[in-house]
Coordinates of C-alpha atoms in Angstrom, one line a residue:
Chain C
X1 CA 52.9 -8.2 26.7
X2 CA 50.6 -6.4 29.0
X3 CA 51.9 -5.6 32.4
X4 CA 50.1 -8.3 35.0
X5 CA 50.1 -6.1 37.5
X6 CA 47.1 -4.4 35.9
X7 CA 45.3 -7.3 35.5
X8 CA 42.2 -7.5 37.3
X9 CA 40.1 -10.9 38.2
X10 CA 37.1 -10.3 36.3
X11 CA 36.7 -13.6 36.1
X12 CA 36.4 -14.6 39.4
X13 CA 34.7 -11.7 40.2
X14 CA 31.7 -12.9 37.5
X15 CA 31.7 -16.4 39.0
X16 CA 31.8 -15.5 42.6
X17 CA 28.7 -13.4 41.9
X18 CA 26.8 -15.7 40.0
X19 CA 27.4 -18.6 43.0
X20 CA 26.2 -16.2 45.2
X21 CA 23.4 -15.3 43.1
X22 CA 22.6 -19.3 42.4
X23 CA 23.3 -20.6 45.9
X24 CA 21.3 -17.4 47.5
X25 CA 18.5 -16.5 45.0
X26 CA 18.0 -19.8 42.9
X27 CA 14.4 -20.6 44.7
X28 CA 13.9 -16.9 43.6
X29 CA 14.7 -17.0 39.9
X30 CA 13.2 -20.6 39.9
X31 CA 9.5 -18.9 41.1
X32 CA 10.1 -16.1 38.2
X33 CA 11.1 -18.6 35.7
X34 CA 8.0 -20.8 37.2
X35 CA 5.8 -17.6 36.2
X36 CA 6.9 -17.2 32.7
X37 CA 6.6 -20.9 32.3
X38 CA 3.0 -21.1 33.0
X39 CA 2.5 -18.2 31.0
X40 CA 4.3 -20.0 27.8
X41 CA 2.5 -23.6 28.7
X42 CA -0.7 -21.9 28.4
X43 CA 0.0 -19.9 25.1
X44 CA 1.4 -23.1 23.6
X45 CA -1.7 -25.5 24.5
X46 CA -4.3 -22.7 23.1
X47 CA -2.4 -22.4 19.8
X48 CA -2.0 -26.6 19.8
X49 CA -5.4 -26.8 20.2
X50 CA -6.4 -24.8 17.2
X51 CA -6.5 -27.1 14.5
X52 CA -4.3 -26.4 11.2
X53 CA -6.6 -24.9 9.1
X54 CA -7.9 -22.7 11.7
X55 CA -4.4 -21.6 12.6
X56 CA -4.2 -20.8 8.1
X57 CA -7.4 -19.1 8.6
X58 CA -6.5 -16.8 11.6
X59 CA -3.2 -15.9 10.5
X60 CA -4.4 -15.2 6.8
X61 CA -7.2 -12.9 8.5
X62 CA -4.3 -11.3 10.5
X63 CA -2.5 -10.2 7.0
X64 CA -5.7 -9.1 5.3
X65 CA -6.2 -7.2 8.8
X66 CA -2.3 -5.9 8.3
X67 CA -2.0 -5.2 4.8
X68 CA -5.9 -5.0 3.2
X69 CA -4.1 -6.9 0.5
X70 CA -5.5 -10.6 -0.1
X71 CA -2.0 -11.3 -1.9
X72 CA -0.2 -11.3 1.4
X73 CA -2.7 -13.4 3.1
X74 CA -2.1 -15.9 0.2
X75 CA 1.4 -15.7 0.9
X76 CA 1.1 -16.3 4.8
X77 CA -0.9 -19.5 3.5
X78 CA 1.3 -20.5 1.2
X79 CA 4.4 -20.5 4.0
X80 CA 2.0 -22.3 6.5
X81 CA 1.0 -25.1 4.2
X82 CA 4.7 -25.2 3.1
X83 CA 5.4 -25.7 7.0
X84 CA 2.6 -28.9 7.3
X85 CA 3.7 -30.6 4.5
X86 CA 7.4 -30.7 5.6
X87 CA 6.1 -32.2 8.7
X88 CA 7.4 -29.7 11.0
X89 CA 3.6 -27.9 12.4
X90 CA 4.3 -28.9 16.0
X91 CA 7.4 -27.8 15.9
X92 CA 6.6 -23.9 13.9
X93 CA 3.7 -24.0 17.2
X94 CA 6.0 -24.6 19.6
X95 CA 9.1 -21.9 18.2
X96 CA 6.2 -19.7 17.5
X97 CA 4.9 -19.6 21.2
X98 CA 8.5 -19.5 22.3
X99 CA 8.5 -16.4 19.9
X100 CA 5.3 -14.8 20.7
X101 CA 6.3 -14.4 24.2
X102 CA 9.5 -12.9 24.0
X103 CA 8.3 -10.3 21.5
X104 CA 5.5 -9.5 24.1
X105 CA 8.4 -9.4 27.1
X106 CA 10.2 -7.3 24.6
X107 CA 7.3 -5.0 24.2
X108 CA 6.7 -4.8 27.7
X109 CA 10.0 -3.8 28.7
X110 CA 11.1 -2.1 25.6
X111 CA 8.5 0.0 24.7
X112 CA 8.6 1.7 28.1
X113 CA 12.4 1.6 27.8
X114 CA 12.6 3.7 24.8
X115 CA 10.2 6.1 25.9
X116 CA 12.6 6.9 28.9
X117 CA 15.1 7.3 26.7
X118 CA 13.6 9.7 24.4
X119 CA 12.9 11.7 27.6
X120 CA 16.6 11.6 28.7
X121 CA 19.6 12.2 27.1
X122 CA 21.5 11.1 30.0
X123 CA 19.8 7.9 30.3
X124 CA 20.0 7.6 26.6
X125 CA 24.0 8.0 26.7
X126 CA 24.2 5.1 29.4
X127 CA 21.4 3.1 27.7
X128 CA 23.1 3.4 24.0
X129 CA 26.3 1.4 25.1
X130 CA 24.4 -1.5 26.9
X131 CA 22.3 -2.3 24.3
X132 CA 25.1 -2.2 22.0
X133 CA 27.2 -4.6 24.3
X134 CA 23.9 -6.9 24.2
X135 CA 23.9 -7.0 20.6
X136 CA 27.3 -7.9 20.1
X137 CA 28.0 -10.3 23.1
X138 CA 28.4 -13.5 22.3
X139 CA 25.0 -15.4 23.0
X140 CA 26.6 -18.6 24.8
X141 CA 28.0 -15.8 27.8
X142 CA 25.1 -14.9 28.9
X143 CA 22.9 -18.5 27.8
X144 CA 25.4 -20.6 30.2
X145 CA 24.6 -18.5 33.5
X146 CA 20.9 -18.0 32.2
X147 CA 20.6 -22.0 32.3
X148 CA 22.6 -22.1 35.8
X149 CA 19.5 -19.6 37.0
X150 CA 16.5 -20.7 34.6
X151 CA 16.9 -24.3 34.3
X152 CA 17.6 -25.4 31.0
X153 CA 14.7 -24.8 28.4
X154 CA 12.5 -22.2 27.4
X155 CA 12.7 -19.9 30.0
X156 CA 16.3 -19.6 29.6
X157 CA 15.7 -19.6 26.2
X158 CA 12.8 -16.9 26.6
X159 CA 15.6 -14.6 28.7
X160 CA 18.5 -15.0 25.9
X161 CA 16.1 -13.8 22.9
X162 CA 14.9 -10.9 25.3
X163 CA 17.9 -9.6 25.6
X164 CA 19.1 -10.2 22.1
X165 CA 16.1 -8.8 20.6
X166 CA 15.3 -6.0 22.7
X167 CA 17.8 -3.5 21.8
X168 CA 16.4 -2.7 18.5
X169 CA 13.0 -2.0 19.7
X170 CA 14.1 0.0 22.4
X171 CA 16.7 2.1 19.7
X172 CA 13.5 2.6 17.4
X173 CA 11.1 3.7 19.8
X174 CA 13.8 6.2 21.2
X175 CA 14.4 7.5 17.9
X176 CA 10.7 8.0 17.0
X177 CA 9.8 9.8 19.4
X178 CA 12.6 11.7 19.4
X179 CA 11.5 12.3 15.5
X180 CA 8.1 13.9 16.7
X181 CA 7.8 17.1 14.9
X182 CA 8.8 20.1 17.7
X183 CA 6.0 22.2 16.3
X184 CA 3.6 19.5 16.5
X185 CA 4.4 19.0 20.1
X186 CA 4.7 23.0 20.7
X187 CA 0.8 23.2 19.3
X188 CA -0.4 20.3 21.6
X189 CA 1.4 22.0 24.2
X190 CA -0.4 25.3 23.2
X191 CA -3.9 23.6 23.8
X192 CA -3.0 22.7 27.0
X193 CA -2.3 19.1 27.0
X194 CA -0.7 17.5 30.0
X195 CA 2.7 15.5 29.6
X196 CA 1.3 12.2 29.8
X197 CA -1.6 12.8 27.8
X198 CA 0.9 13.9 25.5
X199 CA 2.8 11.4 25.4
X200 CA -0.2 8.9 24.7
X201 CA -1.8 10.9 22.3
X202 CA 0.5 12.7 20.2
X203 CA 4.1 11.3 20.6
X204 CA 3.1 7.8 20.7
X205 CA 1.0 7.4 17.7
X206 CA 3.3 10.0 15.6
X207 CA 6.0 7.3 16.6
X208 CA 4.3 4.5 15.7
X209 CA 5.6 3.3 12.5
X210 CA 9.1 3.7 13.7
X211 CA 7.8 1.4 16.7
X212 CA 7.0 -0.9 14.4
X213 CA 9.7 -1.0 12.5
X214 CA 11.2 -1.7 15.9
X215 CA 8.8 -4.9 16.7
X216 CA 9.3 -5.9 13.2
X217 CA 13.2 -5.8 14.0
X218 CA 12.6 -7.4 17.2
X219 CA 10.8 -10.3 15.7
X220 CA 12.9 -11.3 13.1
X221 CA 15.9 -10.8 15.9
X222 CA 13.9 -13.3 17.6
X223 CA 13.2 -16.1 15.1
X224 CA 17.4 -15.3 14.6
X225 CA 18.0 -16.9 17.5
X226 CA 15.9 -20.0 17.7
X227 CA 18.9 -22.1 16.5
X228 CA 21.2 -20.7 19.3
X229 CA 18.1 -21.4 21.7
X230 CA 17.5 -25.3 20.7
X231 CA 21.6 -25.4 22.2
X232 CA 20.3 -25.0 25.7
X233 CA 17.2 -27.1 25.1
X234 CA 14.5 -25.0 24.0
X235 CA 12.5 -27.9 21.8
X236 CA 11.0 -26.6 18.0
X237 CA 12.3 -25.6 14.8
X238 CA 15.4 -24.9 16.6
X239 CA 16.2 -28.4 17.9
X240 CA 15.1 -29.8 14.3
X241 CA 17.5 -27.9 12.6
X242 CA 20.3 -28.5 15.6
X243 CA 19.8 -32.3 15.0
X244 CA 20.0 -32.5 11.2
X245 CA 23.7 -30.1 11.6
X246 CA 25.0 -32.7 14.7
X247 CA 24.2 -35.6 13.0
X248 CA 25.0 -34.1 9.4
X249 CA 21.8 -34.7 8.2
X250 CA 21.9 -31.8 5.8
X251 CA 18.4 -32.3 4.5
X252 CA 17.2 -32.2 7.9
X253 CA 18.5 -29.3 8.8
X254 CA 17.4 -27.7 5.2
X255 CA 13.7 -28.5 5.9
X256 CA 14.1 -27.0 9.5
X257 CA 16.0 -24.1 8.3
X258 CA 13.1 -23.6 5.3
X259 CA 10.7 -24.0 8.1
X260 CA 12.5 -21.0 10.2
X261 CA 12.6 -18.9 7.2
X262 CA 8.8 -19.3 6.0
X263 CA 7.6 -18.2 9.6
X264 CA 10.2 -15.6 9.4
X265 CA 8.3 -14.7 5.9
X266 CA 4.8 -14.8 8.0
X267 CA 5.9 -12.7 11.3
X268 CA 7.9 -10.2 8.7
X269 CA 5.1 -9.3 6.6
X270 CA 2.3 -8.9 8.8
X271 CA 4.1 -6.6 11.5
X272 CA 5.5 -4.4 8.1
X273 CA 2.3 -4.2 7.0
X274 CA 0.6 -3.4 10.1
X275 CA 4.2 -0.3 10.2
X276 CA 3.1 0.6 6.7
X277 CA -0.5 1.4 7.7
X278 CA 0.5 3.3 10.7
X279 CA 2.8 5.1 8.2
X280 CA -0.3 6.2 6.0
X281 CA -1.9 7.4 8.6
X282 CA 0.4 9.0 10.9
X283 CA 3.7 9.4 9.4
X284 CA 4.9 11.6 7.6
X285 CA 2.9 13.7 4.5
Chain A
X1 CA 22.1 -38.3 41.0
X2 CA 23.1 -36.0 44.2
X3 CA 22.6 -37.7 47.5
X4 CA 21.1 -34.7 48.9
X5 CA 18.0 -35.8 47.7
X6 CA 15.5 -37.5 49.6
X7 CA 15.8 -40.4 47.5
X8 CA 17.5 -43.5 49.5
X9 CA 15.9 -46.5 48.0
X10 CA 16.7 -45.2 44.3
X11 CA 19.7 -47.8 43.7
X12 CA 18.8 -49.0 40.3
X13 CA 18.0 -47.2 36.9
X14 CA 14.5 -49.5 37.4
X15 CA 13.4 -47.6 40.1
X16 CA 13.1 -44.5 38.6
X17 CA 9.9 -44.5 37.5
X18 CA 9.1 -44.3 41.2
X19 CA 11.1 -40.8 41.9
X20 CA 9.6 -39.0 38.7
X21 CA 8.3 -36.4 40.7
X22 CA 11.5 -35.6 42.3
X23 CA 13.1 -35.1 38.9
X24 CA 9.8 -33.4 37.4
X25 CA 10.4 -31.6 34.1
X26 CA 9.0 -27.9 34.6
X27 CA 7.8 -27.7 31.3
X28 CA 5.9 -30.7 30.7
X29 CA 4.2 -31.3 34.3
X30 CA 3.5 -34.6 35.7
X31 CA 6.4 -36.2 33.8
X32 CA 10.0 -36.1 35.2
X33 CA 13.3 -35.2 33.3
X34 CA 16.3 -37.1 32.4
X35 CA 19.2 -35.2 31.1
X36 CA 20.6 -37.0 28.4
X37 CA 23.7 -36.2 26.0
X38 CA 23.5 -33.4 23.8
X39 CA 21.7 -33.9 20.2
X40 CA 24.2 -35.8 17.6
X41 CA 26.5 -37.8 20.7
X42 CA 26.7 -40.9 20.1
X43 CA 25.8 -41.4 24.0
X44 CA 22.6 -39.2 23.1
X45 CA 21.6 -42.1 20.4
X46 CA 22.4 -45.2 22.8
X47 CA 20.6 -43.1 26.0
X48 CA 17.3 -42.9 23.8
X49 CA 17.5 -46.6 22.9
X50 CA 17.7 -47.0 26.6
X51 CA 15.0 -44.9 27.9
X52 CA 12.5 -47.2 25.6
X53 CA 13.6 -50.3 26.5
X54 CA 13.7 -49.5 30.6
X55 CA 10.3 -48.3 29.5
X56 CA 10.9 -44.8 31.2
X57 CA 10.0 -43.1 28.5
X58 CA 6.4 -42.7 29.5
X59 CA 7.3 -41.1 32.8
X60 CA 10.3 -39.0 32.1
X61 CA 10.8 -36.8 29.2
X62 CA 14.0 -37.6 27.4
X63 CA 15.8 -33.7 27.5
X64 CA 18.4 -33.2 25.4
X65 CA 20.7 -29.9 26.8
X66 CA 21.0 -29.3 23.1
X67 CA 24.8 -28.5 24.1
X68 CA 27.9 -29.9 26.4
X69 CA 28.3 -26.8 28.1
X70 CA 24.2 -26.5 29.2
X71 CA 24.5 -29.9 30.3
X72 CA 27.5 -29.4 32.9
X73 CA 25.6 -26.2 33.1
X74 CA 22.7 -27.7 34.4
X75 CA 24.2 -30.1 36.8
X76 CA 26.4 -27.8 38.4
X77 CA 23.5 -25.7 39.2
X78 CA 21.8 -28.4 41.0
X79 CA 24.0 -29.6 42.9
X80 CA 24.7 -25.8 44.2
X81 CA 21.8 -25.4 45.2
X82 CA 21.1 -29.1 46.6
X83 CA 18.0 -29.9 43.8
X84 CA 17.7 -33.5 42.3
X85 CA 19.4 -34.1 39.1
X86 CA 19.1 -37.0 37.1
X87 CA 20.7 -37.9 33.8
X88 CA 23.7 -39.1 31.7
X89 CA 27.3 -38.5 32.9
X90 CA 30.3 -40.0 31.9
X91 CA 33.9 -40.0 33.4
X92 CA 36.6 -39.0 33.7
X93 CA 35.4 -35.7 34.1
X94 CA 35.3 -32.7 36.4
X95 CA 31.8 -32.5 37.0
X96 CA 32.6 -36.3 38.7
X97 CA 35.5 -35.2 40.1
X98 CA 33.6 -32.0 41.8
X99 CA 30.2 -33.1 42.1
X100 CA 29.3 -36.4 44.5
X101 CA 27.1 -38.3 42.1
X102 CA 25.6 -42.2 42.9
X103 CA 25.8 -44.4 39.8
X104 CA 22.2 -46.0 39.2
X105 CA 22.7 -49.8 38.9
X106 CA 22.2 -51.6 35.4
X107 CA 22.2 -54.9 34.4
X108 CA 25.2 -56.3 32.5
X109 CA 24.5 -56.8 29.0
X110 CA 23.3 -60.3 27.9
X111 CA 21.9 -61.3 24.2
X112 CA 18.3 -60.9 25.6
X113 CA 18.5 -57.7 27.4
X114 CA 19.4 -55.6 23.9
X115 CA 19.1 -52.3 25.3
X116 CA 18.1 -52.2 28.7
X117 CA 21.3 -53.0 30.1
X118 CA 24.8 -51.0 31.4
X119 CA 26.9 -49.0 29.4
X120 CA 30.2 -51.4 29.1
X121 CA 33.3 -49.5 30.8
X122 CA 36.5 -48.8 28.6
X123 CA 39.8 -50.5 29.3
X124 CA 42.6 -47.6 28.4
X125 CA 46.1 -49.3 27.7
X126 CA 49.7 -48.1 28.0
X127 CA 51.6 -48.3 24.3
X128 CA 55.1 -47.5 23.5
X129 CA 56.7 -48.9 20.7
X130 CA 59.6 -51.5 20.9
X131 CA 62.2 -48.8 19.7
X132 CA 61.1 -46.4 22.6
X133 CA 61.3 -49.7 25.1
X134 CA 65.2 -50.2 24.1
X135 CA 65.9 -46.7 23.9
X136 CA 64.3 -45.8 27.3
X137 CA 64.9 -48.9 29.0
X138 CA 64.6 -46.9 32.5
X139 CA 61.1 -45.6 31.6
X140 CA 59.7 -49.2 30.6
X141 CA 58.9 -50.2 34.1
X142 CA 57.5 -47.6 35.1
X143 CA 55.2 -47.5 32.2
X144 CA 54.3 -51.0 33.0
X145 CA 53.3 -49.7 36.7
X146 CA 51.6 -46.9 35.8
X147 CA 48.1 -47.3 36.7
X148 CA 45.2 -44.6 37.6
X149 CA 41.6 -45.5 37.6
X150 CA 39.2 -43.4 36.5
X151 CA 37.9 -41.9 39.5
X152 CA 41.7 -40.7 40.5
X153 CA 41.7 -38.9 36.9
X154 CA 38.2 -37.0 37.4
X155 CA 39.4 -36.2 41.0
X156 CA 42.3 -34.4 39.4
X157 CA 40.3 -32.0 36.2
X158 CA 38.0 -31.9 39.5
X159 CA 40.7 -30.1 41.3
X160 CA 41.8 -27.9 38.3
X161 CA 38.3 -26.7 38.1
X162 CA 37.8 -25.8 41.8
X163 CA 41.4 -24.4 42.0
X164 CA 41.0 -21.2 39.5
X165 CA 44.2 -20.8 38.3
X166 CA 45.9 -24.0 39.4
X167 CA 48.0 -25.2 36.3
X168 CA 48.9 -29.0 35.6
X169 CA 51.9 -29.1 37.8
X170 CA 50.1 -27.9 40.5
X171 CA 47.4 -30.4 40.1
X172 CA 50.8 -33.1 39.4
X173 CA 52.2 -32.0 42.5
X174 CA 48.4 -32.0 44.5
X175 CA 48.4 -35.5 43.4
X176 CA 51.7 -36.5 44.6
X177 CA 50.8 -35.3 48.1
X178 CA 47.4 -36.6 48.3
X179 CA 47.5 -40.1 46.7
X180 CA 51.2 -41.2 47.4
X181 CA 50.0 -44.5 47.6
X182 CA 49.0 -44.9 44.2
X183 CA 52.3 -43.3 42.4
X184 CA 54.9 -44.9 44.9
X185 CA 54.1 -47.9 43.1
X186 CA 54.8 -46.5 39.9
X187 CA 58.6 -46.6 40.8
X188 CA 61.6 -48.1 42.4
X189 CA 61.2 -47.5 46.3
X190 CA 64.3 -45.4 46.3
X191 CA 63.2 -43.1 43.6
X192 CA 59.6 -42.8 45.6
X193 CA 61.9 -42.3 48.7
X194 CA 63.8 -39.2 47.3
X195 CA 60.1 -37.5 45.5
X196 CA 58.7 -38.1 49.3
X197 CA 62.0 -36.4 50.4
X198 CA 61.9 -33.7 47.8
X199 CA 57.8 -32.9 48.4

């Protein structure tokens, strides 16, 4: 047994501080969460109010925009018509907003993250270890205080899929910059570019299909966590798929599953393709 | 419900419809939220039957925590930081034993009310079986006397929750102080005379 005399009360510690942070900063996190909601409301009535075929019609443009391949827009239609007919659209437009804004929070956050990171090996060797622990934590610690803070629903589902599917984006943009050819950087250098400039112009595109390898990660992280989201109320695909597995309805939680994996198919694909250009142009001869 | 809220006339499960902006649901405005049993309960089935036949389901959106530790998640929150909560609870519990909550009146139920009408409360028995009554033949009345309601049994997991650490004897012996006279009925007066003496 482990002496108790080195025991230390973490957890008291953890639920003294979040108390403190409920009782003495809840109208604070409620006006952030407020924030993000409107954002999401707003997202999710635009892409309601396109109809279906216009939604098959965008996103199909989108691949042939990604890929300049008409087979992968067939594809994206194919997965989007097999969405409609198993009666789950509302549902794939209400996961997919959830999803679109998380990837963008993800961007937001990460991109400039990784950046920092590439700069900074110090920050790098304290960063590397927390986004480890945020990958392998197990979601429900951090969703139960996320609820106490956010309120139950999106937000707090929005929160949780940041942090689980941040750390790859920030890891790949770290390492592609990091990648940057010395002499490349030696020879903007040697025309006198500024550090900034530098970084927008030469290490950032250079980077750029290891950045989106990175949103491509963070997306399908994303979509991997709709299930775990539905289990603090975030309504879609998610709570489908929830509901068919509580009430062992196996085929209902199939066709939501099926669902999850077509739009996985979709959001896959086009960022790929869109890392795959980048590649052609930038990467590596 | 917590009674923090400025919500005195709320008595009955009817008058919600009145109070759906104190409840409102963030993410679908002008409708409020009740917090009903996680997806798959069999209380999550009944509560959406119920919400259709009060008729409430036009003004508040039936939420569903999607798990049972969100849902004591998300009334503990509220009531820390004093914001209306309204929704399905059941007891004994330690969110009831913690958490001061006002039970919103329902009519009994009749052949003609179907849904609309009050969960019915469970009667919980003592059993032993006839070879334990002649074997422990000093235990039998006391078994027979042994009553708690259900309040007293939230108030207790209410008190292990508050109390980190506190294990069931010390929530036993926390009971024996606080509600002597519930247990002293339990047993002969001399025995209750030599616990008193011995607490």
């Amino acid at each position: 047994m482990f002496p108790e005399t080195l025991e230390w009360p973490l957890e008291r510690w953890v639920n003294q501080f979040l108390d403190w942070l409920i009782v003495g900063y809840g109208d604070q996190f409620e006006a952030f969460s407020g924030v993000i909601l409107r954002i999401l409301i707003q997202i999710e009535s635009m892409l309601r109010a396109i109809p279906w075929w216009g939604m098959i019609i965008i996103i199909a443009a989108l691949a042939w925009h990604a890929s300049r391949r008409w087979q992968l827009s067939l594809l994206v239609t194919i997965c989007l018509v097999l969405i409609g007919s198993l009666g789950l659209w509302d549902m794939a437009i209400q996961t997919m907003a959830l999803m679109i804004i998380s990837v963008l929070i993800s961007i937001l956050v990460g991109l400039p993250v990784g950046v920092l990171m590439a700069n900074s090996n110090r920050l790098r060797s304290i960063l590397l270890p927390v986004l480890d622990a945020m990958q392998t934590m197990p979601p429900f610690v951090y969703l139960v205080p996320a609820v106490m803070l956010f309120g139950l629903g999106k937000v707090s589902a929005i929160v949780a899929t940041v942090i689980f599917a941040i750390p790859p984006l920030v890891r790949l943009t770290d390492l592609g910059i990091r990648l940057v050819d010395a002499d490349v950087m030696e020879a903007s250098r040697s025309f006198g570019t500024g550090r900034l400039k530098q970084l927008i112009s030469v290490q950032i595109p250079l980077a750029m299909p290891n950045i989106m390898a990175g949103i491509n990660q963070c997306t399908m992280m994303a979509l991997g966590m709709v299930v775990v989201a539905s289990m603090i109320g975030a309504r879609g695909l998610g709570e489908y798929v929830l509901t068919g597995i509580q009430r062992l309805d196996v085929g209902k939680g199939m066709a939501g599953g099926i669902a999850i994996v077509a739009l996985a198919i979709i959001f896959d694909r086009i960022t790929q393709a869109y890392g795959q250009r980048k590649m052609k142009t930038h990467g590596p001869k | 419900m917590s009674r923090w809220s400025t919500a005195p006339n709320l008595t009955t499960v009817q008058d919600l419809t009145k109070y759906k902006d104190l409840f409102a649901d963030p993410e679908q405005p002008g409708m409020g939220r009740f917090m009903n049993c996680p997806i798959g309960w069999g209380c999550e089935q009944k509560n959406n039957n119920k919400l259709e036949a009060y008729g409430l389901s036009e003004t508040f959106v039936n939420f569903k925590p999607g798990s049972g530790a969100a849902l004591d998640a998300a009334f503990a929150s509220a009531y820390k930081r004093g914001k209306a909560v309204v929704g399905y609870y059941w007891e004994p519990t330690w969110i009831l034993g913690m958490y001061d909550m006002v039970k919103l009146q329902e009519p009994a139920c009749t052949d003609a009310n179907a849904d609309a009408c009050a969960f019915p409360s469970t009667a919980a028995h003592t059993t032993a079986s006839g070879q334990f009554v002649k074997d422990a033949d000093v235990l039998e009345d006391f078994f027979r006397n042994y009553k708690t309601s259900s309040a007293q049994v939230s108030s207790i997991l209410g008190y292990l929750q508050a109390n980190e650490g506190a294990t069931r004897d010390d929530a036993a012996m926390n009971f024996l102080k606080t509600e002597e006279g519930s247990w002293t009925k339990w047993v002969p007066a001399d025995v209750a005379a030599k616990i008193k003496a011995a607490l």
